[in-house]
Short mmCIF file of C-alpha atoms and ligand atoms in Angstrom, two decimals:
data_model
loop_
_atom_site.label_atom_id
_atom_site.label_comp_id
_atom_site.label_asym_id
_atom_site.label_seq_id
_atom_site.Cartn_x
_atom_site.Cartn_y
_atom_site.Cartn_z
CA ARG O 17 45.68 -89.74 196.54
CA ARG O 18 49.47 -89.82 196.56
CA VAL O 19 51.41 -87.55 194.23
CA ILE O 20 54.94 -86.31 193.60
CA PHE O 21 55.84 -82.66 193.50
CA TRP O 22 58.93 -82.13 191.35
CA PHE O 23 60.96 -79.03 192.29
CA LYS O 24 63.06 -77.60 189.47
CA ARG O 25 63.60 -73.85 189.20
CA ASP O 26 61.08 -73.02 191.92
CA LEU O 27 62.84 -73.77 195.20
CA ARG O 28 60.26 -72.24 197.52
CA ILE O 29 57.00 -73.24 199.16
CA ASP O 30 55.54 -69.75 199.24
CA ASP O 31 53.53 -68.67 196.16
CA ASN O 32 54.45 -71.81 194.25
CA ARG O 33 51.47 -72.56 192.05
CA ALA O 34 52.07 -76.20 191.20
CA LEU O 35 52.97 -77.06 194.79
CA PHE O 36 49.87 -75.32 196.06
CA GLU O 37 47.69 -77.27 193.62
CA ALA O 38 49.43 -80.56 194.44
CA CYS O 39 48.71 -80.06 198.15
CA GLN O 40 45.13 -78.90 197.56
CA ASN O 41 44.30 -81.93 195.45
CA SER O 42 46.12 -84.75 197.20
CA PHE O 43 46.28 -86.48 200.51
CA GLU O 44 50.01 -87.25 200.32
CA VAL O 45 52.70 -85.24 198.53
CA ILE O 46 56.28 -86.38 197.99
CA PRO O 47 58.49 -83.33 197.33
CA VAL O 48 61.40 -84.32 195.10
CA PHE O 49 64.49 -82.58 193.74
CA ILE O 50 66.77 -84.33 191.28
CA PHE O 51 70.41 -83.55 190.51
CA ILE O 52 70.68 -84.61 186.90
CA PRO O 53 74.16 -86.07 186.22
CA SER O 54 74.14 -85.18 182.51
CA ILE O 55 73.45 -81.53 183.38
CA LEU O 56 75.97 -81.37 186.24
CA GLU O 57 78.67 -82.81 183.97
CA ARG O 58 78.13 -80.13 181.36
CA PHE O 59 79.39 -77.39 183.65
CA LYS O 60 83.11 -77.62 184.30
CA SER O 61 83.31 -74.97 186.98
CA TYR O 62 79.96 -75.56 188.55
CA ASP O 63 81.18 -76.12 192.09
CA ARG O 64 80.27 -72.82 193.73
CA ARG O 65 76.97 -72.73 191.90
CA THR O 66 76.22 -76.23 193.10
CA GLY O 67 77.16 -74.94 196.55
CA PHE O 68 74.48 -72.26 196.25
CA LEU O 69 71.97 -74.82 195.01
CA ILE O 70 72.72 -77.16 197.92
CA GLU O 71 72.38 -74.36 200.47
CA SER O 72 69.08 -73.39 198.85
CA LEU O 73 67.85 -76.97 199.06
CA LYS O 74 68.74 -77.17 202.74
CA HIS O 75 66.74 -74.02 203.29
CA LEU O 76 63.82 -75.43 201.31
CA SER O 77 64.03 -78.71 203.18
CA LYS O 78 63.64 -76.90 206.51
CA GLU O 79 60.63 -74.99 205.20
CA ILE O 80 59.02 -78.25 204.08
CA GLU O 81 59.72 -79.84 207.46
CA LYS O 82 57.95 -76.96 209.18
CA LYS O 83 54.85 -77.99 207.22
CA GLY O 84 55.22 -81.60 208.36
CA GLY O 85 56.72 -82.87 205.09
CA ARG O 86 60.09 -84.08 203.86
CA LEU O 87 62.18 -83.23 200.78
CA TYR O 88 63.71 -86.18 198.95
CA CYS O 89 66.79 -85.48 196.82
CA PHE O 90 68.16 -87.84 194.22
CA HIS O 91 71.16 -87.91 191.92
CA ASP O 92 70.09 -89.78 188.79
CA GLU O 93 68.25 -89.33 185.51
CA PRO O 94 64.64 -88.22 186.34
CA GLN O 95 62.91 -90.92 184.32
CA ARG O 96 64.74 -93.58 186.36
CA VAL O 97 63.93 -91.93 189.68
CA PHE O 98 60.27 -91.47 188.77
CA LEU O 99 59.85 -94.96 187.34
CA THR O 100 60.99 -96.46 190.65
CA LEU O 101 58.83 -94.13 192.72
CA ILE O 102 55.76 -94.62 190.55
CA ARG O 103 55.97 -98.41 190.64
CA LYS O 104 56.98 -98.81 194.27
CA TYR O 105 54.73 -96.24 195.90
CA GLY O 106 51.61 -96.17 193.78
CA ILE O 107 52.02 -92.58 192.60
CA GLN O 108 48.99 -91.19 190.79
CA ALA O 109 50.36 -87.91 189.47
CA ILE O 110 53.46 -85.79 189.12
CA PHE O 111 52.93 -82.07 189.65
CA THR O 112 55.49 -79.55 188.48
CA ASN O 113 55.93 -76.02 187.21
CA ARG O 114 56.52 -76.22 183.50
CA ALA O 115 60.06 -75.84 182.11
CA PHE O 116 60.54 -73.44 179.22
CA SER O 117 64.28 -73.64 178.56
CA TRP O 118 65.69 -75.94 175.88
CA SER O 119 67.34 -78.34 178.31
CA GLY O 120 64.42 -78.16 180.77
CA GLU O 121 61.91 -79.04 178.06
CA GLU O 122 64.01 -81.97 176.92
CA VAL O 123 64.11 -83.48 180.41
CA GLU O 124 60.43 -82.78 181.01
CA GLU O 125 59.50 -84.50 177.77
CA THR O 126 61.07 -87.80 178.90
CA VAL O 127 59.14 -87.67 182.18
CA LYS O 128 55.92 -86.81 180.39
CA LYS O 129 56.33 -89.88 178.17
CA LEU O 130 57.07 -92.06 181.17
CA CYS O 131 53.89 -90.85 182.88
CA LEU O 132 51.89 -91.60 179.78
CA ASN O 133 53.26 -95.16 179.65
CA GLU O 134 52.64 -95.72 183.34
CA GLY O 135 49.15 -94.21 183.35
CA VAL O 136 50.15 -91.42 185.72
CA ASP O 137 48.95 -87.82 185.32
CA PHE O 138 51.60 -85.25 184.50
CA VAL O 139 50.21 -81.95 185.72
CA THR O 140 52.02 -78.70 184.89
CA PHE O 141 51.50 -75.02 185.64
CA ASN O 142 53.08 -71.91 184.21
CA ASP O 143 54.80 -70.32 187.17
CA ASN O 144 57.98 -69.15 185.55
CA PHE O 145 56.62 -65.88 184.20
CA LEU O 146 54.49 -62.97 185.22
CA ALA O 147 52.56 -63.05 181.98
CA GLU O 148 51.03 -65.81 179.92
CA ILE O 149 53.78 -65.46 177.34
CA ASP O 150 52.40 -68.18 175.10
CA LYS O 151 49.15 -66.21 174.74
CA ILE O 152 50.91 -63.06 173.52
CA PRO O 153 50.92 -62.67 169.73
CA TYR O 154 54.41 -63.00 168.30
CA ARG O 155 56.23 -59.66 168.55
CA LYS O 156 59.86 -59.43 167.49
CA ILE O 157 60.49 -56.05 169.05
CA TYR O 158 60.63 -55.64 172.80
CA SER O 159 58.60 -52.39 173.02
CA LYS O 160 55.75 -53.99 171.05
CA PHE O 161 55.92 -57.16 173.14
CA TYR O 162 55.84 -55.06 176.32
CA ARG O 163 52.47 -53.55 175.47
CA TYR O 164 50.87 -57.00 175.27
CA TRP O 165 52.88 -58.27 178.22
CA GLU O 166 51.39 -55.61 180.50
CA GLN O 167 47.90 -56.68 179.51
CA ASN O 168 48.53 -60.37 180.09
CA LEU O 169 49.89 -60.27 183.61
CA ARG O 170 48.74 -62.93 186.09
CA LEU O 171 49.59 -61.48 189.45
CA THR O 172 47.46 -63.37 191.96
CA GLU O 173 49.71 -64.98 194.52
CA VAL O 174 48.94 -68.30 196.20
CA SER O 175 49.67 -69.00 199.84
CA SER O 176 52.11 -71.63 201.00
CA PRO O 177 50.44 -75.00 201.72
CA GLU O 178 49.09 -75.37 205.23
CA ARG O 179 50.47 -78.86 205.53
CA ILE O 180 52.62 -81.15 203.44
CA ASN O 181 51.88 -84.75 204.19
CA THR O 182 54.82 -86.88 203.02
CA PRO O 183 54.85 -90.68 203.36
CA LYS O 184 58.08 -92.34 204.42
CA LEU O 185 60.08 -93.74 201.50
CA ASN O 186 62.75 -96.34 201.63
CA GLU O 187 64.99 -95.06 198.84
CA PRO O 188 68.70 -94.41 198.31
CA GLU O 189 68.22 -90.64 198.29
CA ILE O 190 71.22 -88.39 198.69
CA ASP O 191 71.89 -86.60 201.90
CA ILE O 192 72.09 -82.92 201.02
CA VAL O 193 73.30 -82.03 204.48
CA ALA O 194 76.38 -84.22 204.13
CA SER O 195 76.15 -83.59 200.43
CA GLU O 196 77.77 -86.18 198.24
CA ILE O 197 77.63 -83.90 195.20
CA SER O 198 80.90 -82.16 194.48
CA HIS O 199 80.59 -78.53 195.53
CA GLU O 200 82.28 -75.59 197.18
CA LYS O 201 80.68 -73.26 199.68
CA ASN O 202 79.49 -70.10 197.99
CA ILE O 203 80.66 -67.20 200.08
CA VAL O 204 78.96 -64.50 198.02
CA TRP O 205 75.44 -65.83 197.52
CA LYS O 206 73.27 -67.08 200.39
CA PRO O 207 69.71 -68.36 200.11
CA ASP O 208 68.23 -65.83 202.55
CA PHE O 209 69.94 -62.76 201.01
CA GLY O 210 67.25 -62.52 198.30
CA ILE O 211 64.33 -61.99 200.68
CA ARG O 212 66.31 -59.45 202.70
CA ARG O 213 67.38 -57.64 199.56
CA LEU O 214 63.80 -57.48 198.33
CA LYS O 215 62.81 -55.71 201.54
CA GLU O 216 65.75 -53.32 201.57
CA PHE O 217 66.33 -52.50 197.91
CA ASP O 218 65.41 -48.97 196.83
CA PHE O 219 63.34 -49.54 193.68
CA ASN O 220 62.81 -45.79 193.39
CA ARG O 221 66.45 -45.12 192.63
CA TYR O 222 66.88 -48.11 190.31
CA GLU O 223 66.46 -46.23 187.05
CA GLU O 224 68.96 -43.58 188.07
CA LEU O 225 71.63 -45.93 189.42
CA ARG O 226 71.29 -49.17 187.50
CA ASP O 227 74.07 -48.44 185.02
CA ARG O 228 76.68 -47.33 187.52
CA LEU O 229 79.35 -49.97 187.96
CA ASP O 230 80.73 -48.37 191.08
CA ILE O 231 77.39 -48.27 192.96
CA ASP O 232 75.32 -51.14 194.35
CA GLY O 233 72.32 -49.95 192.34
CA THR O 234 70.79 -53.10 190.87
CA SER O 235 68.70 -55.59 192.79
CA LYS O 236 71.06 -58.62 192.59
CA LEU O 237 67.93 -60.76 192.59
CA SER O 238 68.90 -62.68 189.46
CA PRO O 239 70.18 -65.85 191.21
CA TYR O 240 66.97 -65.93 193.30
CA ILE O 241 64.85 -65.54 190.20
CA ARG O 242 66.88 -68.17 188.35
CA PHE O 243 66.38 -70.80 191.06
CA GLY O 244 62.92 -69.57 192.01
CA LEU O 245 63.77 -68.83 195.64
CA ILE O 246 61.41 -65.87 195.47
CA SER O 247 58.28 -65.75 193.35
CA LEU O 248 58.18 -63.27 190.48
CA ARG O 249 54.71 -62.16 191.57
CA LYS O 250 56.03 -61.17 194.95
CA ILE O 251 58.94 -59.27 193.40
CA TYR O 252 56.50 -57.53 191.06
CA ARG O 253 54.24 -56.57 193.98
CA VAL O 254 57.05 -55.12 196.08
CA ALA O 255 58.60 -53.24 193.13
CA SER O 256 55.31 -51.85 191.84
CA GLU O 257 54.16 -50.74 195.30
CA ALA O 258 57.44 -48.87 195.68
CA ALA O 259 57.96 -47.43 192.22
CA GLY O 260 54.79 -47.97 190.20
CA GLN O 261 53.69 -50.56 187.65
CA ASP O 262 55.45 -48.90 184.77
CA CYS O 263 58.80 -48.50 186.52
CA GLN O 264 62.11 -49.38 184.89
CA PHE O 265 62.67 -52.36 187.16
CA ILE O 266 59.47 -54.04 185.98
CA LYS O 267 60.49 -53.35 182.39
CA GLU O 268 63.64 -55.36 183.09
CA LEU O 269 61.57 -58.26 184.38
CA ALA O 270 59.69 -58.06 181.09
CA TRP O 271 62.98 -58.36 179.17
CA ARG O 272 63.49 -61.75 180.75
CA GLU O 273 60.06 -62.84 179.52
CA PHE O 274 60.69 -61.30 176.10
CA TRP O 275 63.60 -63.69 175.50
CA TYR O 276 61.39 -66.65 176.34
CA HIS O 277 58.72 -65.27 174.04
CA ILE O 278 61.27 -65.13 171.21
CA LYS O 279 62.42 -68.65 172.01
CA LEU O 280 58.84 -69.96 171.96
CA ASN O 281 58.32 -68.56 168.49
CA PHE O 282 61.79 -69.14 167.09
CA PRO O 283 63.24 -72.19 168.87
CA GLN O 284 66.32 -72.37 166.60
CA PHE O 285 67.45 -69.22 168.38
CA LYS O 286 69.78 -71.24 170.64
CA ASN O 287 72.38 -71.62 167.94
CA LEU O 288 71.16 -69.60 165.03
CA GLU O 289 71.32 -65.85 164.63
CA PHE O 290 67.85 -64.35 164.77
CA GLN O 291 68.64 -61.98 161.91
CA GLU O 292 69.07 -63.87 158.71
CA LYS O 293 71.37 -61.28 157.21
CA ARG O 294 73.79 -61.80 160.10
CA ARG O 295 74.14 -65.56 159.73
CA LYS O 296 77.14 -65.38 157.46
CA ILE O 297 79.45 -63.26 159.56
CA ARG O 298 83.00 -64.57 159.27
CA TRP O 299 84.13 -64.39 162.91
CA GLN O 300 87.88 -64.23 163.29
CA ASN O 301 87.94 -66.44 166.42
CA ASP O 302 91.57 -65.74 167.30
CA GLU O 303 92.41 -68.16 170.14
CA LYS O 304 95.08 -65.88 171.59
CA LEU O 305 92.73 -62.93 171.86
CA TYR O 306 90.07 -65.15 173.38
CA LYS O 307 92.54 -66.46 175.96
CA ALA O 308 93.51 -62.90 176.95
CA PHE O 309 89.81 -62.06 177.28
CA ILE O 310 88.88 -64.96 179.54
CA GLU O 311 92.04 -64.54 181.60
CA ALA O 312 91.30 -60.85 182.18
CA LYS O 313 94.46 -59.74 180.37
CA THR O 314 93.06 -57.54 177.60
CA GLY O 315 94.93 -54.44 178.78
CA TYR O 316 91.61 -52.58 179.16
CA PRO O 317 91.20 -52.31 182.95
CA LEU O 318 87.41 -52.04 182.70
CA ILE O 319 87.05 -55.23 180.66
CA ASP O 320 89.48 -57.12 182.87
CA ALA O 321 87.81 -55.96 186.08
CA ALA O 322 84.45 -57.19 184.77
CA ILE O 323 85.86 -60.62 183.93
CA ILE O 324 87.41 -60.85 187.40
CA GLN O 325 84.06 -59.91 188.94
CA LEU O 326 82.46 -62.77 187.03
CA LYS O 327 85.05 -65.28 188.16
CA GLN O 328 85.14 -64.18 191.79
CA GLU O 329 81.43 -63.67 192.34
CA ASN O 330 79.81 -65.79 189.60
CA TRP O 331 77.89 -62.66 188.72
CA MET O 332 78.56 -59.59 186.62
CA HIS O 333 76.86 -56.21 186.56
CA ASN O 334 74.51 -55.83 183.58
CA ARG O 335 76.35 -52.81 182.17
CA ALA O 336 79.62 -54.74 182.42
CA ARG O 337 78.00 -57.75 180.67
CA MET O 338 77.02 -55.47 177.79
CA ILE O 339 80.46 -53.88 177.56
CA VAL O 340 82.37 -57.18 177.56
CA ALA O 341 79.93 -58.77 175.11
CA SER O 342 80.44 -55.88 172.72
CA PHE O 343 84.21 -56.09 173.21
CA LEU O 344 84.34 -59.82 172.50
CA THR O 345 82.15 -59.74 169.41
CA LYS O 346 83.06 -56.36 167.93
CA ASP O 347 86.60 -55.47 169.05
CA LEU O 348 87.88 -59.06 169.07
CA MET O 349 85.52 -60.33 166.35
CA ILE O 350 84.90 -63.56 168.20
CA ASP O 351 81.72 -65.56 167.71
CA TRP O 352 79.04 -64.65 170.28
CA ARG O 353 78.58 -68.40 170.94
CA TRP O 354 82.04 -68.46 172.55
CA GLY O 355 81.00 -65.67 174.89
CA GLU O 356 77.69 -67.37 175.61
CA SER O 357 79.42 -70.57 176.71
CA PHE O 358 82.03 -68.65 178.74
CA PHE O 359 79.18 -67.02 180.67
CA MET O 360 77.49 -70.41 181.03
CA GLU O 361 80.62 -71.67 182.76
CA HIS O 362 80.55 -68.96 185.41
CA LEU O 363 77.21 -67.20 185.92
CA ILE O 364 75.25 -68.13 189.03
CA ASP O 365 72.12 -66.73 187.35
CA TYR O 366 72.90 -68.58 184.12
CA ASP O 367 69.71 -68.99 182.17
CA GLU O 368 70.28 -70.37 178.71
CA VAL O 369 67.42 -68.53 177.04
CA VAL O 370 68.21 -65.16 178.64
CA ASN O 371 71.93 -65.57 178.05
CA VAL O 372 71.54 -66.48 174.37
CA GLY O 373 69.10 -63.61 173.90
CA ASN O 374 71.41 -61.06 175.44
CA TRP O 375 74.48 -62.33 173.61
CA GLN O 376 72.64 -62.15 170.30
CA TRP O 377 71.39 -58.66 171.12
CA ASN O 378 74.84 -57.41 172.08
CA ALA O 379 76.44 -59.01 169.03
CA SER O 380 73.81 -57.19 166.91
CA VAL O 381 72.55 -60.46 165.45
CA GLY O 382 69.42 -60.71 167.60
CA PRO O 383 65.86 -59.41 167.35
CA ASP O 384 66.44 -55.72 167.40
CA PRO O 385 66.10 -53.20 164.60
CA LYS O 386 69.14 -51.13 165.52
CA PRO O 387 71.88 -52.14 163.07
CA LEU O 388 75.18 -51.97 164.90
CA ARG O 389 75.78 -51.30 168.56
CA ILE O 390 79.45 -50.79 169.40
CA PHE O 391 80.48 -49.86 172.93
CA ASN O 392 83.57 -47.73 173.27
CA PRO O 393 85.32 -49.18 176.35
CA ILE O 394 86.96 -45.86 177.14
CA ILE O 395 83.76 -43.80 177.13
CA GLN O 396 81.95 -46.53 179.05
CA ALA O 397 84.64 -46.50 181.75
CA LYS O 398 84.50 -42.70 182.12
CA LYS O 399 80.73 -42.65 182.26
CA PHE O 400 79.91 -45.61 184.44
CA ASP O 401 82.99 -45.89 186.66
CA PRO O 402 84.07 -42.24 186.94
CA ASP O 403 86.39 -42.69 189.95
CA CYS O 404 87.49 -46.18 188.94
CA LYS O 405 86.10 -47.70 192.14
CA PHE O 406 84.92 -50.72 190.19
CA ILE O 407 88.24 -51.15 188.36
CA LYS O 408 90.27 -50.76 191.54
CA LYS O 409 88.10 -53.20 193.48
CA TYR O 410 88.89 -56.02 191.08
CA LEU O 411 92.37 -54.88 190.06
CA PRO O 412 93.86 -53.70 193.37
CA SER O 413 97.36 -53.63 191.87
CA LEU O 414 96.24 -50.53 189.91
CA LYS O 415 94.93 -48.75 193.01
CA LYS O 416 97.49 -45.96 192.94
CA LEU O 417 96.94 -44.90 189.34
CA PRO O 418 94.75 -41.87 188.58
CA SER O 419 91.36 -42.44 186.98
CA PHE O 420 92.13 -40.62 183.72
CA MET O 421 94.91 -43.15 183.06
CA LEU O 422 92.86 -46.20 183.96
CA HIS O 423 89.97 -45.04 181.81
CA ASP O 424 92.08 -44.74 178.69
CA PRO O 425 94.84 -47.32 178.28
CA LEU O 426 95.29 -46.36 174.62
CA THR O 427 96.44 -42.81 175.35
CA HIS O 428 98.27 -43.52 178.61
CA ARG O 429 100.90 -46.20 179.04
CA LEU O 430 99.98 -48.18 182.13
CA PRO O 431 102.22 -50.47 184.16
CA TYR O 432 99.87 -53.22 183.06
CA HIS O 433 99.14 -55.54 180.10
CA LYS O 434 99.39 -53.76 176.79
CA PRO O 435 95.94 -53.43 175.13
CA ILE O 436 95.49 -56.47 172.88
CA VAL O 437 93.65 -54.43 170.23
CA ASN O 438 93.19 -50.77 169.47
CA HIS O 439 89.48 -50.05 169.66
CA PHE O 440 89.64 -47.26 167.08
CA GLU O 441 91.57 -49.31 164.55
CA ARG O 442 89.09 -52.17 164.96
CA LEU O 443 86.10 -49.93 164.22
CA ILE O 444 86.75 -49.98 160.47
CA LEU O 445 87.17 -53.74 160.42
CA ILE O 446 84.02 -54.27 162.48
CA LYS O 447 81.93 -52.37 159.96
CA LYS O 448 83.35 -54.56 157.19
CA LEU O 449 82.70 -57.72 159.19
CA TYR O 450 79.05 -56.80 159.60
CA SER O 451 78.48 -55.45 156.10
P1 FAD M 3 68.45 -55.92 187.90
O1 FAD M 3 68.98 -54.84 187.07
O2 FAD M 3 68.13 -55.63 189.31
O3 FAD M 3 67.17 -56.47 187.13
C1 FAD M 3 66.14 -57.22 187.80
C2 FAD M 3 65.86 -58.48 187.06
O4 FAD M 3 65.40 -58.21 185.73
C3 FAD M 3 67.08 -59.37 186.87
O5 FAD M 3 67.36 -60.12 188.02
C4 FAD M 3 66.65 -60.21 185.68
O6 FAD M 3 65.78 -61.25 186.06
C5 FAD M 3 65.86 -59.22 184.83
N1 FAD M 3 66.74 -58.61 183.83
C6 FAD M 3 67.47 -57.48 183.94
N2 FAD M 3 68.11 -57.23 182.78
C7 FAD M 3 67.77 -58.21 181.92
C8 FAD M 3 68.11 -58.51 180.57
N3 FAD M 3 68.92 -57.72 179.85
N4 FAD M 3 67.59 -59.61 180.01
C9 FAD M 3 66.77 -60.40 180.71
N5 FAD M 3 66.42 -60.18 181.99
C10 FAD M 3 66.92 -59.11 182.58
N6 FAD M 3 70.45 -62.53 183.13
C11 FAD M 3 70.21 -63.75 183.68
O7 FAD M 3 69.36 -63.83 184.57
N7 FAD M 3 70.85 -64.87 183.25
C12 FAD M 3 71.80 -64.84 182.27
O8 FAD M 3 72.34 -65.88 181.90
C13 FAD M 3 72.11 -63.56 181.70
N8 FAD M 3 73.06 -63.45 180.73
C14 FAD M 3 73.35 -62.21 180.20
C15 FAD M 3 74.32 -62.11 179.19
C16 FAD M 3 74.64 -60.87 178.65
C17 FAD M 3 75.67 -60.76 177.55
C18 FAD M 3 73.98 -59.71 179.10
C19 FAD M 3 74.29 -58.37 178.52
C20 FAD M 3 72.98 -59.81 180.07
C21 FAD M 3 72.66 -61.05 180.63
N9 FAD M 3 71.66 -61.17 181.62
C22 FAD M 3 71.40 -62.42 182.16
C23 FAD M 3 70.79 -60.04 181.97
C24 FAD M 3 71.25 -59.15 183.12
O9 FAD M 3 72.59 -58.78 182.95
C25 FAD M 3 71.08 -59.81 184.48
O10 FAD M 3 69.78 -60.31 184.63
C26 FAD M 3 71.32 -58.79 185.61
O11 FAD M 3 72.60 -58.24 185.50
C27 FAD M 3 71.15 -59.47 186.95
O12 FAD M 3 71.44 -58.58 187.98
P2 FAD M 3 70.28 -57.95 188.87
O13 FAD M 3 69.42 -59.02 189.41
O14 FAD M 3 70.95 -57.02 189.82
O15 FAD M 3 69.49 -57.13 187.77
#
């Protein structure tokens, strides 16, 4: 039989469950990727991320060609693409790895309906998680979720298909090599970096170094996980062989699945604070403060350096993400939704469920029992960037200043933007805001 395999967030042929099944069960497989205009339009500054996506697709296309197949890329709404393919080429099924994000589910739903109308099978697999998160009883606290998560892991990898037999189509597909989609080359992120990094990364030192802003101590695998360039099962295997099944790195992978678990059980989470008592916070939403924040002009070198990192690299260190999220919601008293959409604009690893979850958590409105988590930007700078290597990398104009000055812009007058708020004065207001 002839089937379509629909690539979404799983741009690999190795250990790709739905692709494996499609090839096992069919004579001909048409691998398809679709650029969805309504999604592309939502992201204003998507160009370098689209650049990464296009490079990843070229890489995938070569892998598919090595197996004798061909990747077809389209730029249209999926239901239109699939309707044409189904009717013109006698497609009997569409195979795909199931989407779990809000926007992914919405798109998938339209295709599912189309298949039903056309009498075509829509076959999905859960390949986006290490555990069967929908089988885990609802747990609102991460540590409780983790205990079940560990017991529900599905770690068996599947091999890449021996052969992909693709029929020739006569369709106005887009040429990803000459790419007609607006994009810029991404100079920081390359498709093959992930596999190399997985081999070279020292998982044993992760726990010790992961919070240091001045050290390359986290895996930087997030863009590869987001687009599925490497399978989670493979990452789990390599990390657990190096550092054990209960290592900190694997606990972080479980955090990602925890946010999806929350979303599955509380879908309103996208826009609504998880904690009911925090739904009536009167955010101050001062446009001027927000502008200073997104333009990296807060007067706190650490905060500004982190924002510059995000804009230059489309990625930000996790510790820095926590510090800036606390600063925006607590010190500036700006709605976490503003921060969430600012990150959406820039992050290469942007994942709406994970981003919303983390923003809610850092704004102390999410599923976490701890009442109020306020990061002091001065202490954080001293602790996690002791020699100001991080600050100086992104703010080279401050290179000559000593660390003690850069750490504490409230005590020391810097030849730099004046701090837009005084952290200590804001503390009293923050407690009122959250009361
Ligand atoms: P590592 O520290 O090496 O961790 C390995 C992997 O574990 C990551 O790649 C990621 O898949 C997962 N992970 C680590 N920390 C978390 C976490 N807190 N929540 C969920 N998964 C985690 N991560 C995203 O992938 N997409 C986002 O849109 C995103 N938005 C965030 C927003 C805020 C406000 C904060 C505080 C965190 C956000 N994170 C997000 C989580 C985390 O910051 C990134 O996953 C991490 O920095 C990626 O770098 P890494 O691969 O080097 O991480």
